[in-house]
CSV table of C-alpha atoms and ligand atoms in Angstrom, one decimal:
chain,number,residue,atom,x,y,z
A,1,MET,CA,-0.2,0.3,-0.1
A,2,SER,CA,0.9,3.0,-0.7
A,3,GLU,CA,0.0,5.2,2.7
A,4,PRO,CA,1.4,7.8,4.0
A,5,MET,CA,2.0,9.5,1.0
A,6,ALA,CA,3.3,12.5,2.7
A,7,ALA,CA,5.4,10.9,4.4
A,8,VAL,CA,7.8,10.6,1.6
A,9,ALA,CA,7.8,14.2,0.6
A,10,GLY,CA,9.7,17.3,0.9
A,11,ARG,CA,12.7,15.5,2.9
A,12,PRO,CA,15.8,17.9,2.6
A,13,ASN,CA,17.9,16.6,-0.2
A,14,GLU,CA,21.6,17.5,-0.3
A,15,ALA,CA,21.4,20.8,-1.7
A,16,ALA,CA,19.1,21.4,1.8
A,17,SER,CA,21.7,22.7,3.6
A,18,GLN,CA,20.1,25.9,3.4
A,19,ALA,CA,17.1,26.4,4.7
A,20,PRO,CA,14.1,26.0,2.2
A,21,LEU,CA,12.5,29.5,1.4
A,22,ILE,CA,9.2,27.9,0.8
A,23,SER,CA,8.1,24.8,3.2
A,24,MET,CA,4.6,23.6,2.7
A,25,ARG,CA,3.7,20.3,5.0
A,26,ASP,CA,1.0,18.2,4.8
A,27,ILE,CA,-1.5,20.7,3.3
A,28,ARG,CA,-5.0,19.3,3.2
A,29,LYS,CA,-7.8,20.9,0.5
A,30,SER,CA,-11.5,20.2,0.0
A,31,TYR,CA,-13.9,21.3,-2.4
A,32,GLY,CA,-17.0,19.2,-0.8
A,33,SER,CA,-16.7,15.6,-1.0
A,34,VAL,CA,-13.7,15.9,-3.3
A,35,HIS,CA,-10.1,15.8,-1.2
A,36,ALA,CA,-8.3,18.2,-4.0
A,37,LEU,CA,-5.5,17.7,-1.2
A,38,ARG,CA,-4.7,15.0,0.9
A,39,GLY,CA,-1.4,16.1,3.0
A,40,ALA,CA,1.0,17.7,0.2
A,41,SER,CA,4.2,18.6,0.8
A,42,LEU,CA,7.1,20.5,-0.7
A,43,ASP,CA,9.9,22.1,0.1
A,44,VAL,CA,11.6,25.1,-2.4
A,45,LEU,CA,15.0,25.2,-2.2
A,46,PRO,CA,17.0,28.8,-2.8
A,47,GLY,CA,18.8,27.8,-6.2
A,48,GLU,CA,17.1,24.8,-6.7
A,49,VAL,CA,14.6,24.0,-9.8
A,50,VAL,CA,11.8,21.6,-8.6
A,51,ALA,CA,9.4,19.9,-10.6
A,52,LEU,CA,6.1,19.4,-10.1
A,53,VAL,CA,4.5,15.9,-11.6
A,54,GLY,CA,1.3,14.3,-11.4
A,55,ASP,CA,-1.3,12.2,-13.9
A,56,ASN,CA,-4.3,14.6,-14.8
A,57,GLY,CA,-6.3,15.8,-11.2
A,58,ALA,CA,-3.1,14.4,-8.6
A,59,GLY,CA,-3.5,17.9,-7.2
A,60,LYS,CA,-0.6,19.7,-8.8
A,61,SER,CA,-2.8,22.7,-9.7
A,62,THR,CA,-4.1,22.8,-6.2
A,63,LEU,CA,-0.8,23.2,-4.6
A,64,VAL,CA,0.2,25.6,-6.9
A,65,LYS,CA,-2.8,27.9,-6.3
A,66,VAL,CA,-2.4,27.5,-2.4
A,67,MET,CA,1.2,28.4,-2.5
A,68,ALA,CA,0.4,31.6,-4.5
A,69,GLY,CA,-2.1,32.8,-1.9
A,70,VAL,CA,-5.1,32.0,-5.1
A,71,ILE,CA,-6.9,29.7,-3.3
A,72,GLY,CA,-6.6,28.6,0.6
A,73,PHE,CA,-6.2,25.5,2.2
A,74,ASP,CA,-8.3,23.5,5.3
A,75,SER,CA,-5.2,21.8,7.1
A,76,GLY,CA,-1.3,21.6,7.2
A,77,ASP,CA,1.6,24.2,7.5
A,78,TYR,CA,2.9,27.0,4.7
A,79,LEU,CA,5.7,28.3,6.1
A,80,LEU,CA,8.0,31.0,4.2
A,81,GLU,CA,11.9,31.8,5.7
A,82,GLY,CA,10.4,29.5,8.4
A,83,GLN,CA,7.6,31.2,9.3
A,84,PRO,CA,3.9,31.0,8.2
A,85,ALA,CA,3.3,32.7,5.6
A,86,LYS,CA,0.5,34.9,6.0
A,87,ILE,CA,-0.9,34.8,2.7
A,88,ARG,CA,-4.7,35.3,2.0
A,89,THR,CA,-4.5,36.6,-1.7
A,90,PRO,CA,-2.2,37.0,-4.9
A,91,ALA,CA,-1.4,40.1,-4.2
A,92,ASP,CA,-0.1,39.1,-0.5
A,93,ALA,CA,2.1,36.3,-1.8
A,94,THR,CA,3.4,38.8,-4.9
A,95,ALA,CA,4.6,41.3,-1.9
A,96,LEU,CA,6.4,38.6,0.2
A,97,GLY,CA,8.5,37.7,-3.3
A,98,ILE,CA,6.2,34.8,-5.0
A,99,GLN,CA,5.0,34.9,-8.6
A,100,THR,CA,3.4,32.8,-10.9
A,101,VAL,CA,4.0,32.5,-14.3
A,102,TYR,CA,0.6,30.9,-15.3
A,103,GLN,CA,-0.3,28.4,-18.8
A,104,ASP,CA,-2.0,31.2,-20.6
A,105,LEU,CA,0.7,33.7,-19.6
A,106,SER,CA,-2.0,36.6,-18.9
A,107,LEU,CA,-0.3,38.6,-21.2
A,108,CYS,CA,-2.5,41.3,-23.6
A,109,ASN,CA,-2.2,40.7,-26.9
A,110,ASN,CA,-2.4,43.9,-28.5
A,111,LEU,CA,0.1,46.0,-25.8
A,112,ASP,CA,3.5,45.5,-26.6
A,113,ALA,CA,6.5,43.8,-24.1
A,114,VAL,CA,7.2,46.7,-22.0
A,115,GLN,CA,3.4,47.5,-21.1
A,116,ASN,CA,2.6,44.0,-20.7
A,117,LEU,CA,6.1,43.4,-18.3
A,118,PHE,CA,4.8,46.9,-16.3
A,119,LEU,CA,0.9,45.7,-16.4
A,120,GLY,CA,-1.0,47.2,-13.2
A,121,ARG,CA,2.4,48.2,-12.1
A,122,GLU,CA,3.6,51.0,-13.8
A,123,LEU,CA,6.1,53.2,-12.8
A,124,THR,CA,4.2,56.7,-12.8
A,125,GLY,CA,5.2,60.1,-12.7
A,126,PRO,CA,4.0,62.4,-9.3
A,127,ARG,CA,-0.3,62.6,-8.2
A,128,TRP,CA,-0.6,66.0,-9.5
A,129,PHE,CA,1.0,65.2,-13.2
A,130,GLY,CA,-1.9,63.3,-13.5
A,131,ARG,CA,-0.1,59.6,-12.6
A,132,ARG,CA,1.0,59.5,-16.3
A,133,VAL,CA,2.9,56.1,-17.3
A,134,ARG,CA,6.9,56.8,-17.3
A,135,ARG,CA,7.0,55.1,-20.1
A,136,ALA,CA,11.0,55.9,-20.9
A,137,GLU,CA,12.0,55.2,-17.7
A,138,CYS,CA,10.0,51.6,-18.2
A,139,GLU,CA,11.7,50.5,-21.1
A,140,VAL,CA,14.9,51.0,-19.4
A,141,ARG,CA,14.3,48.8,-16.7
A,142,ALA,CA,13.0,46.1,-19.4
A,143,ARG,CA,15.7,46.8,-21.4
A,144,GLU,CA,18.1,45.9,-18.3
A,145,VAL,CA,15.9,42.8,-17.3
A,146,LEU,CA,15.5,41.7,-21.2
A,147,ALA,CA,19.3,42.1,-21.4
A,148,ARG,CA,20.3,40.3,-18.0
A,149,MET,CA,18.1,37.2,-19.3
A,150,ARG,CA,20.2,37.5,-22.8
A,151,LEU,CA,16.5,38.6,-24.8
A,152,GLY,CA,18.2,41.7,-26.0
A,153,SER,CA,16.7,41.2,-29.3
A,154,LEU,CA,13.3,40.6,-28.2
A,155,SER,CA,11.1,44.1,-29.9
A,156,LEU,CA,9.7,45.8,-26.9
A,157,THR,CA,8.1,48.1,-29.3
A,158,ARG,CA,5.7,45.3,-31.1
A,159,PRO,CA,2.2,44.0,-29.2
A,160,VAL,CA,3.0,40.3,-27.6
A,161,GLY,CA,0.3,38.7,-29.8
A,162,ALA,CA,1.9,39.2,-32.9
A,163,MET,CA,5.0,37.4,-31.3
A,164,SER,CA,5.9,33.2,-30.9
A,165,GLY,CA,5.0,30.7,-28.2
A,166,GLY,CA,8.4,31.4,-27.5
A,167,GLN,CA,9.2,34.4,-27.1
A,168,ARG,CA,5.7,35.2,-25.4
A,169,GLN,CA,6.8,32.6,-22.6
A,170,ASN,CA,10.0,34.5,-22.2
A,171,ILE,CA,8.3,37.9,-21.4
A,172,ALA,CA,6.0,36.3,-18.8
A,173,ILE,CA,9.1,35.2,-17.4
A,174,ALA,CA,10.8,38.3,-17.8
A,175,ARG,CA,7.9,39.9,-16.3
A,176,SER,CA,7.9,37.7,-13.1
A,177,ILE,CA,11.2,38.5,-12.3
A,178,LEU,CA,11.1,42.6,-12.2
A,179,TRP,CA,9.9,43.0,-9.2
A,180,THR,CA,13.0,40.6,-7.7
A,181,PRO,CA,11.1,37.3,-7.1
A,182,LYS,CA,12.4,35.0,-4.5
A,183,VAL,CA,10.3,32.2,-5.4
A,184,VAL,CA,9.2,31.8,-9.2
A,185,ILE,CA,6.7,29.1,-9.8
A,186,PHE,CA,5.9,28.3,-13.6
A,187,ASP,CA,3.0,26.2,-15.0
A,188,GLU,CA,3.4,23.8,-17.9
A,189,PRO,CA,6.0,26.7,-19.0
A,190,THR,CA,7.5,24.2,-22.4
A,191,ALA,CA,4.1,23.1,-23.4
A,192,ALA,CA,3.7,23.9,-27.1
A,193,LEU,CA,6.7,25.0,-27.3
A,194,SER,CA,9.0,23.9,-30.3
A,195,HIS,CA,12.4,21.8,-29.3
A,196,SER,CA,14.8,25.1,-29.1
A,197,ALA,CA,11.9,27.6,-27.5
A,198,ALA,CA,11.7,24.8,-24.6
A,199,ALA,CA,15.2,24.7,-24.6
A,200,GLN,CA,15.8,28.3,-24.3
A,201,VAL,CA,12.9,29.1,-21.5
A,202,ALA,CA,14.9,25.6,-19.6
A,203,ALA,CA,18.0,27.8,-20.0
A,204,LEU,CA,16.5,30.7,-18.4
A,205,ILE,CA,14.2,29.1,-15.8
A,206,ARG,CA,18.1,27.7,-14.9
A,207,SER,CA,19.6,30.8,-14.8
A,208,LEU,CA,17.1,32.2,-12.2
A,209,ALA,CA,17.9,29.7,-10.2
A,210,ASP,CA,21.4,30.2,-10.7
A,211,ASP,CA,20.6,33.6,-9.3
A,212,GLY,CA,19.8,31.8,-6.0
A,213,LEU,CA,15.7,32.3,-6.8
A,214,GLY,CA,13.6,29.0,-5.8
A,215,VAL,CA,12.0,27.6,-8.6
A,216,VAL,CA,8.8,25.1,-9.3
A,217,VAL,CA,8.1,24.1,-12.5
A,218,VAL,CA,4.6,22.0,-12.9
A,219,SER,CA,5.4,20.2,-16.2
A,220,HIS,CA,4.3,16.9,-18.2
A,221,ASP,CA,7.6,17.4,-19.7
A,222,ILE,CA,8.9,14.3,-18.4
A,223,HIS,CA,11.4,12.7,-20.9
A,224,HIS,CA,12.2,16.1,-21.7
A,225,PHE,CA,12.4,18.9,-19.3
A,226,VAL,CA,11.8,16.9,-16.1
A,227,VAL,CA,14.5,14.9,-16.5
A,228,ASN,CA,16.8,16.9,-18.0
A,229,SER,CA,16.4,20.6,-16.8
A,230,THR,CA,15.0,20.3,-12.8
A,231,ASP,CA,17.0,19.6,-9.8
A,232,ARG,CA,14.6,17.6,-7.6
A,233,ILE,CA,11.5,15.7,-8.9
A,234,GLU,CA,8.3,15.5,-6.6
A,235,VAL,CA,5.5,13.2,-7.6
A,236,MET,CA,1.9,14.0,-6.6
A,237,ARG,CA,-0.5,11.1,-6.6
A,238,LEU,CA,-4.4,11.5,-5.7
A,239,GLY,CA,-3.7,14.4,-4.2
A,240,GLY,CA,-0.3,13.5,-2.4
A,241,ASN,CA,3.3,13.3,-2.6
A,242,VAL,CA,4.1,9.3,-4.0
A,243,ALA,CA,7.7,9.7,-4.8
A,244,SER,CA,10.5,12.2,-4.9
A,245,PHE,CA,13.8,11.1,-7.0
A,246,ARG,CA,17.1,13.6,-8.1
A,247,SER,CA,16.9,14.5,-11.2
A,248,LYS,CA,20.3,13.2,-12.4
A,249,ASP,CA,19.4,10.0,-11.0
A,250,VAL,CA,16.6,8.8,-12.1
A,251,THR,CA,14.9,8.1,-15.7
A,252,GLY,CA,11.5,9.4,-17.3
A,253,GLU,CA,10.1,5.9,-17.2
A,254,GLN,CA,11.2,6.0,-13.5
A,255,VAL,CA,8.9,9.2,-12.8
A,256,VAL,CA,6.2,7.9,-15.2
A,257,ASN,CA,6.4,4.8,-13.1
A,258,ALA,CA,6.0,6.3,-10.1
A,259,MET,CA,3.2,8.8,-11.2
A,260,VAL,CA,0.8,5.7,-12.7
A,261,GLY,CA,0.9,3.9,-10.1
A,262,GLY,CA,4.1,1.3,-8.6
A,263,ASN,CA,7.6,2.2,-6.8
A,264,GLU,CA,5.3,3.5,-4.3
A,265,GLY,CA,7.5,5.3,-1.0
A,266,ALA,CA,10.0,5.7,-3.4
A,267,ASN,CA,12.6,8.6,-2.3
A,268,LEU,CA,15.9,8.7,-4.5
A,269,ALA,CA,16.5,11.9,-3.6
A,270,VAL,CA,18.0,12.1,0.0
B,1,ATP,N1,-12.4,24.5,-8.1
B,1,ATP,C1,-12.3,23.3,-7.9
B,1,ATP,N2,-14.0,22.8,-7.6
B,1,ATP,C2,-14.1,21.4,-7.2
B,1,ATP,N3,-12.8,20.4,-7.7
B,1,ATP,C3,-11.4,20.8,-8.2
B,1,ATP,C4,-11.2,22.4,-8.4
B,1,ATP,N4,-10.2,22.2,-8.7
B,1,ATP,C5,-9.7,20.8,-8.4
B,1,ATP,N5,-11.1,20.2,-8.1
B,1,ATP,C6,-10.1,18.7,-8.1
B,1,ATP,O1,-9.3,18.7,-7.2
B,1,ATP,C7,-8.2,17.2,-7.9
B,1,ATP,C8,-6.4,18.3,-8.5
B,1,ATP,O2,-6.9,18.9,-9.3
B,1,ATP,P1,-5.8,20.1,-9.2
B,1,ATP,O3,-6.4,21.0,-10.7
B,1,ATP,O4,-4.7,20.5,-8.9
B,1,ATP,O5,-4.9,18.2,-10.4
B,1,ATP,P2,-3.4,18.9,-11.3
B,1,ATP,O6,-2.5,17.5,-10.7
B,1,ATP,O7,-3.2,19.9,-11.4
B,1,ATP,O8,-4.1,18.1,-13.0
B,1,ATP,P3,-4.2,18.6,-14.1
B,1,ATP,O9,-2.3,17.6,-15.0
B,1,ATP,O10,-4.9,17.9,-15.4
B,1,ATP,O11,-3.8,20.0,-14.4
B,1,ATP,C9,-9.4,17.1,-9.1
B,1,ATP,O12,-10.3,16.0,-8.4
B,1,ATP,C10,-10.0,18.4,-10.2
B,1,ATP,O13,-11.2,18.1,-10.0
B,2,MG,MG1,-3.4,22.2,-13.3
C-alpha cells in the first residue's frame, strides 16, 4: 500500500544545507467531497529547480494555487522562510516575493513587451502630474531585465500577440522577475513550444535558480524538461506525494511509473 503518502515528501536533499524558502507540510484542501489535496508537502530551496509532476487531477495546480495565495487550504503548515506564511491573496504572495507564471501567460496581446512587463504596476509620475506612465523609464528597466536574460533582441514595441509562443513565454518570465522575487512558480512553461524554444525557456529557468531563486515547475514534459532541466522531482498522486527523486539519478520511465502507480514510497532524493 502507498500510505502514508505525505511521509516521503519534501525531505531535505543534498542541496538542503540552506533553509527552504517555502515549506509546505501536510496541506489538505477539499472541495465538498472532492479531496484535491490529502496531505501534500513541498520544500522550495534557494538555487534549486523543483519539478512538481503527476497525472491529471493529482493536485499539482491546487498546491500551486495555495502557494500563490489564489486559494486557501483546510489544514497543514505553509511556512515562508521558516515563518507561517501570511498569504491570503495573490497580491500577498507577490508582495512576499512569490511570483507565478500561469500557462495562459496572462499577457495582453494588443500591448507591447514594455506595457506587458509593467501591466498594473506601471512606474508613474507624481499625482499632480496625473500619474502619467513614465514610459522611458519603463523601457530602460525592461531593457535591463531582457539583457540580463539574454533576450536583448526582443522587440519592445511590437504587440506581443504578434510574437511566437517562445517569445511570449520569455516575456512572461521577464515580467515575473521584474520585481526581484524569491520564488517563481511555472505552470507548464514548455507546453506547446518547439524544441529550441523549450530549450531556451529551460535555460532561462536555470538562470533564475543560478541567481539564487527557488523555482517550482509544474510539467508533464517528463522525458525532456523534467529529467534534464530540474534538480529534484516531487511526484504527486491523488492529492499526496508518492515519490521524490533527484533528477540526475532517475529516468523518465521511472518518474512516469511513480506517477501512474508502482514504486510507491520511492525516495531517491535523500
Ligand atoms: N475548484 C474546484 N472545485 C472542485 N474540484 C476541484 C476544483 N479544483 C480542482 N478540483 C479537483 O481537485 C483535484 C486536483 O485538481 P488539480 O487541478 O490540482 O490537478 P492537476 O494535478 O493540476 O491536474 P492537471 O495535470 O490535469 O492540470 C481534481 O480531482 C480536480 O477535479
Ligand atoms: Mg493542473
